[in-house]
Tab-separated table of C-alpha atoms in Angstrom:
chain	number	residue	atom	x	y	z
A	13	MET	CA	47.942	19.394	-18.385
A	14	ARG	CA	47.915	22.191	-20.896
A	15	LYS	CA	45.407	22.069	-23.720
A	16	GLY	CA	45.983	22.252	-27.442
A	17	MET	CA	48.945	21.546	-29.656
A	18	SER	CA	51.231	23.507	-31.929
A	19	HIS	CA	49.826	25.053	-35.091
A	20	SER	CA	52.077	22.821	-37.253
A	21	ALA	CA	50.706	19.618	-35.726
A	22	ARG	CA	47.110	20.756	-36.146
A	23	SER	CA	47.750	21.915	-39.717
A	24	ALA	CA	49.147	18.501	-40.617
A	25	MET	CA	46.080	16.831	-39.133
A	26	PHE	CA	43.713	18.987	-41.200
A	27	ALA	CA	45.709	18.747	-44.449
A	28	PRO	CA	43.804	17.646	-47.576
A	29	LEU	CA	43.207	13.915	-47.825
A	30	ASP	CA	45.001	11.853	-50.445
A	31	GLN	CA	41.777	10.068	-51.338
A	32	ILE	CA	38.867	12.401	-51.876
A	33	GLY	CA	35.256	11.804	-50.866
A	34	ARG	CA	35.710	9.188	-48.166
A	35	ALA	CA	33.832	9.770	-44.918
A	36	GLU	CA	35.883	6.987	-43.285
A	37	ALA	CA	39.109	8.882	-43.960
A	38	VAL	CA	37.726	12.112	-42.470
A	39	THR	CA	36.424	10.179	-39.462
A	40	ALA	CA	39.789	8.495	-38.902
A	41	ARG	CA	41.659	11.806	-39.125
A	42	LEU	CA	39.358	13.458	-36.567
A	43	VAL	CA	39.444	10.439	-34.243
A	44	ASP	CA	43.235	10.671	-34.281
A	45	ALA	CA	43.108	14.411	-33.564
A	46	ILE	CA	40.855	13.857	-30.545
A	47	THR	CA	42.516	10.779	-29.055
A	48	LEU	CA	46.048	12.158	-29.505
A	49	GLY	CA	45.154	15.460	-27.850
A	50	LEU	CA	45.441	17.671	-30.936
A	51	LEU	CA	41.877	18.769	-30.214
A	52	ALA	CA	41.070	19.595	-26.611
A	53	ASP	CA	38.040	18.468	-24.650
A	54	SER	CA	35.020	20.772	-25.258
A	55	GLU	CA	36.804	22.494	-28.151
A	56	GLN	CA	34.465	23.531	-30.953
A	57	LEU	CA	35.227	21.996	-34.331
A	58	PRO	CA	35.302	24.175	-37.443
A	59	SER	CA	32.034	24.395	-39.356
A	60	GLU	CA	31.116	21.685	-41.855
A	61	ALA	CA	32.003	24.015	-44.709
A	62	GLU	CA	35.411	24.831	-43.179
A	63	LEU	CA	36.203	21.165	-42.553
A	64	ALA	CA	35.175	20.275	-46.093
A	65	SER	CA	37.486	22.968	-47.457
A	66	GLN	CA	40.421	21.893	-45.273
A	67	PHE	CA	40.089	18.189	-46.072
A	68	GLY	CA	39.229	18.744	-49.731
A	69	VAL	CA	35.960	16.820	-49.542
A	70	SER	CA	32.254	17.607	-49.830
A	71	THR	CA	30.142	18.879	-46.945
A	72	VAL	CA	28.053	15.701	-47.265
A	73	THR	CA	31.189	13.646	-46.551
A	74	VAL	CA	31.996	15.779	-43.505
A	75	ARG	CA	28.438	15.415	-42.262
A	76	GLU	CA	28.692	11.617	-42.506
A	77	ALA	CA	31.977	11.712	-40.587
A	78	LEU	CA	30.456	13.827	-37.806
A	79	VAL	CA	27.572	11.354	-37.486
A	80	ALA	CA	30.131	8.562	-37.017
A	81	LEU	CA	31.985	10.608	-34.396
A	82	ARG	CA	28.775	11.252	-32.480
A	83	GLN	CA	28.018	7.519	-32.520
A	84	GLN	CA	31.477	6.898	-31.031
A	85	GLY	CA	30.838	9.479	-28.323
A	86	LEU	CA	33.732	11.693	-29.462
A	87	VAL	CA	31.635	14.669	-30.561
A	88	GLU	CA	28.432	16.264	-29.326
A	89	THR	CA	26.278	18.674	-31.300
A	90	ARG	CA	24.703	21.678	-29.621
A	91	ARG	CA	21.830	23.556	-31.199
A	92	GLY	CA	20.938	27.217	-31.120
A	93	ARG	CA	23.106	30.261	-30.672
A	94	GLY	CA	26.734	29.344	-30.112
A	95	GLY	CA	25.970	25.814	-31.231
A	96	GLY	CA	28.044	23.460	-33.332
A	97	SER	CA	30.080	20.290	-32.907
A	98	PHE	CA	32.207	20.018	-29.766
A	99	VAL	CA	34.933	17.534	-28.831
A	100	LYS	CA	34.363	14.949	-26.092
A	101	THR	CA	37.707	13.495	-25.045
A	102	PRO	CA	37.328	9.759	-24.324
A	103	ALA	CA	37.884	8.544	-20.783
A	104	ASN	CA	41.308	7.089	-20.095
A	105	PRO	CA	41.269	3.272	-20.219
A	106	SER	CA	42.265	1.300	-17.162
A	107	ALA	CA	45.665	-0.307	-16.655
A	108	ALA	CA	44.001	-3.699	-17.068
A	109	SER	CA	42.748	-2.824	-20.557
A	110	TRP	CA	46.203	-1.570	-21.557
A	111	ARG	CA	47.759	-4.829	-20.401
A	112	GLU	CA	45.206	-6.826	-22.351
A	113	ARG	CA	46.001	-4.780	-25.452
A	114	LEU	CA	49.708	-5.496	-25.029
A	115	ARG	CA	49.030	-9.204	-24.506
A	116	THR	CA	47.446	-9.494	-27.979
A	117	VAL	CA	50.518	-8.094	-29.781
A	118	SER	CA	53.312	-10.456	-30.778
A	119	LEU	CA	56.878	-9.683	-29.758
A	120	SER	CA	57.946	-9.491	-33.411
A	121	GLU	CA	55.161	-6.987	-34.154
A	122	LEU	CA	56.204	-4.909	-31.157
A	123	ARG	CA	59.789	-4.846	-32.408
A	124	ASP	CA	58.639	-3.949	-35.922
A	125	VAL	CA	56.570	-1.027	-34.634
A	126	GLY	CA	59.563	0.080	-32.584
A	127	ASP	CA	61.874	-0.013	-35.603
A	128	HIS	CA	59.469	2.086	-37.659
A	129	TYR	CA	58.920	4.550	-34.834
A	130	LEU	CA	62.659	4.754	-34.233
A	131	ALA	CA	63.232	5.921	-37.801
A	132	ILE	CA	60.443	8.514	-37.750
A	133	ALA	CA	61.109	9.972	-34.295
A	134	GLY	CA	64.886	10.031	-34.768
A	135	ALA	CA	64.596	11.895	-38.059
A	136	ALA	CA	62.061	14.311	-36.548
A	137	ALA	CA	64.368	15.134	-33.630
A	138	LYS	CA	67.302	15.837	-35.967
A	139	LEU	CA	65.231	18.100	-38.213
A	140	ALA	CA	63.676	19.840	-35.207
A	141	ALA	CA	67.166	20.777	-34.011
A	142	GLU	CA	67.899	22.282	-37.424
A	143	ARG	CA	64.572	24.019	-38.094
A	144	SER	CA	62.703	24.732	-34.847
A	145	SER	CA	61.652	28.249	-33.893
A	146	PRO	CA	61.814	29.782	-30.387
A	147	GLU	CA	58.070	29.099	-30.124
A	148	ASP	CA	58.666	25.432	-30.929
A	149	ILE	CA	61.297	25.198	-28.190
A	150	GLU	CA	58.926	26.814	-25.714
A	151	ARG	CA	56.239	24.239	-26.520
A	152	LEU	CA	58.743	21.398	-26.165
A	153	GLU	CA	59.758	22.712	-22.748
A	154	LEU	CA	56.100	22.865	-21.690
A	155	ALA	CA	55.551	19.332	-22.997
A	156	THR	CA	58.581	18.170	-21.003
A	157	GLU	CA	57.125	19.684	-17.833
A	158	ASP	CA	53.869	17.836	-18.521
A	159	ILE	CA	55.839	14.587	-18.427
A	160	ARG	CA	57.345	15.503	-15.068
A	161	THR	CA	53.959	16.043	-13.415
A	162	ALA	CA	51.736	13.497	-15.199
A	163	THR	CA	50.986	10.009	-13.861
A	164	GLY	CA	49.290	6.869	-15.186
A	165	THR	CA	47.387	7.287	-18.435
A	166	GLU	CA	48.016	11.052	-18.376
A	167	ALA	CA	51.745	10.258	-18.502
A	168	SER	CA	51.092	8.165	-21.614
A	169	ARG	CA	49.219	11.055	-23.233
A	170	ALA	CA	51.989	13.498	-22.263
A	171	GLU	CA	54.624	11.229	-23.805
A	172	ARG	CA	52.732	11.008	-27.069
A	173	GLN	CA	52.149	14.749	-27.184
A	174	PHE	CA	55.860	15.424	-26.630
A	175	HIS	CA	56.789	13.399	-29.706
A	176	LEU	CA	54.052	15.096	-31.718
A	177	GLU	CA	55.558	18.446	-30.739
A	178	VAL	CA	59.009	17.261	-31.856
A	179	ALA	CA	57.573	16.181	-35.215
A	180	ALA	CA	55.796	19.519	-35.589
A	181	ALA	CA	59.026	21.387	-34.742
A	182	ALA	CA	60.703	19.545	-37.629
A	183	GLN	CA	58.572	21.745	-39.930
A	184	SER	CA	57.616	18.768	-42.111
A	185	PRO	CA	53.857	18.225	-42.499
A	186	ARG	CA	54.448	14.793	-44.035
A	187	LEU	CA	56.661	13.730	-41.120
A	188	THR	CA	54.079	15.024	-38.640
A	189	ARG	CA	51.330	13.028	-40.359
A	190	GLU	CA	53.577	9.948	-40.251
A	191	GLU	CA	54.023	10.450	-36.489
A	192	VAL	CA	50.264	10.800	-36.047
A	193	GLN	CA	49.585	7.690	-38.118
A	194	LEU	CA	52.083	5.616	-36.157
A	195	GLN	CA	50.629	6.733	-32.848
A	196	SER	CA	47.066	6.102	-33.966
A	197	GLU	CA	47.860	2.588	-35.191
A	198	ARG	CA	50.376	0.703	-33.029
A	199	GLY	CA	52.845	3.415	-32.068
A	200	GLY	CA	50.830	4.257	-28.982
A	201	LEU	CA	51.886	0.887	-27.600
A	202	LEU	CA	55.335	2.312	-26.901
A	203	TRP	CA	53.936	4.714	-24.328
A	204	LEU	CA	51.466	2.502	-22.486
A	205	PRO	CA	51.252	3.415	-18.762
A	206	LEU	CA	52.959	0.235	-17.591
A	207	GLU	CA	56.141	1.727	-16.185
A	208	PRO	CA	57.636	0.596	-12.873
A	209	GLN	CA	57.911	2.997	-9.954
A	210	GLY	CA	60.616	5.627	-10.442
A	211	THR	CA	60.652	5.472	-14.250
A	212	ARG	CA	58.911	8.851	-14.499
A	213	GLU	CA	61.979	10.655	-13.159
A	214	ASN	CA	64.165	8.940	-15.747
A	215	ALA	CA	61.721	9.802	-18.535
A	216	TYR	CA	61.670	13.443	-17.452
A	217	ALA	CA	65.484	13.595	-17.529
A	218	GLU	CA	65.569	11.972	-20.970
A	219	HIS	CA	63.062	14.438	-22.386
A	220	ARG	CA	64.888	17.384	-20.882
A	221	ALA	CA	68.066	16.184	-22.591
A	222	ILE	CA	66.292	15.775	-25.955
A	223	THR	CA	64.739	19.235	-25.672
A	224	ALA	CA	68.093	20.775	-24.723
A	225	ALA	CA	69.794	19.164	-27.736
A	226	ILE	CA	67.088	20.503	-30.051
A	227	ALA	CA	67.333	23.969	-28.487
A	228	GLN	CA	71.110	23.925	-28.997
A	229	GLY	CA	70.702	22.961	-32.644
A	230	ASP	CA	72.602	19.688	-32.203
A	231	GLY	CA	70.732	17.429	-34.600
A	232	GLU	CA	72.920	14.353	-34.238
A	233	LEU	CA	72.707	14.448	-30.436
A	234	ALA	CA	68.936	14.992	-30.574
A	235	ARG	CA	68.575	11.978	-32.873
A	236	LYS	CA	70.847	9.821	-30.708
A	237	LEU	CA	69.044	10.685	-27.466
A	238	THR	CA	65.629	10.116	-29.059
A	239	GLU	CA	66.635	6.741	-30.460
A	240	GLU	CA	68.051	5.652	-27.095
A	241	HIS	CA	64.844	6.780	-25.377
A	242	ILE	CA	62.679	4.754	-27.771
A	243	LEU	CA	64.919	1.677	-27.577
A	244	GLU	CA	64.552	1.717	-23.786
A	245	ALA	CA	60.768	1.975	-24.162
A	246	ILE	CA	60.770	-1.030	-26.516
A	247	ASP	CA	62.883	-3.082	-24.107
A	248	ARG	CA	60.573	-2.227	-21.171
A	249	LEU	CA	57.489	-3.214	-23.144
A	250	ALA	CA	59.103	-6.438	-24.312
A	251	ASP	CA	59.808	-7.362	-20.678
A	252	VAL	CA	56.213	-6.616	-19.649
A	253	HIS	CA	54.907	-8.513	-22.682
A	254	LEU	CA	56.891	-11.624	-21.737
A	255	ASP	CA	55.689	-11.386	-18.131
A	256	LEU	CA	52.076	-11.245	-19.317
A	257	LEU	CA	52.546	-14.403	-21.364
A	258	ALA	CA	54.298	-16.314	-18.584
A	259	PRO	CA	52.249	-19.209	-17.128
């Protein structure tokens, strides 16, 4: 899969924090950036001073956040010339761990997450059709191709990155941050790698249709196709969830 994300998505991730001086908030933002693929494996992070400036916090706060990231195994620090803090992408969890995660979520919570995600992703698709640049469309097409070729947990990551690209193409930093927050909390549940055989081809066709609608500037169609795509994902997960709970 390709590395890196659009400039808009990364800019939203590194926007100033609403609450200043909290190492936990900086840590959470960077964890999201790494786990959602906004920062690629082995990519060097900006310096402590640059991160502090971008987040609007002190360098001491950034330093505390980097310590927490190292403890989680998401960052490694290299000394000497060319040194700094470098991203360590976490290993993909097994299918068994994904199923256990899904088992602990109630059906009503799953539906609630789906409703919230439906509103955010649908609005993002409509705005992307109205505001996206040729570069945005190119990145969406590349993200769609990633979905065609990815399998298992990589397919889950590709799905999440596609919707991040749509949010970034909407040219709304707040909407992009909302997408990131949803994915980092419970929104990632929608794209767990639990799909039956043959679903990949359907997903690829759905994403091609969404991308085409955005490229054509048809906001209502882009919203409609995105909402249908998410509703199908919710229904599939609900079926798997019920199977997991069956005696």
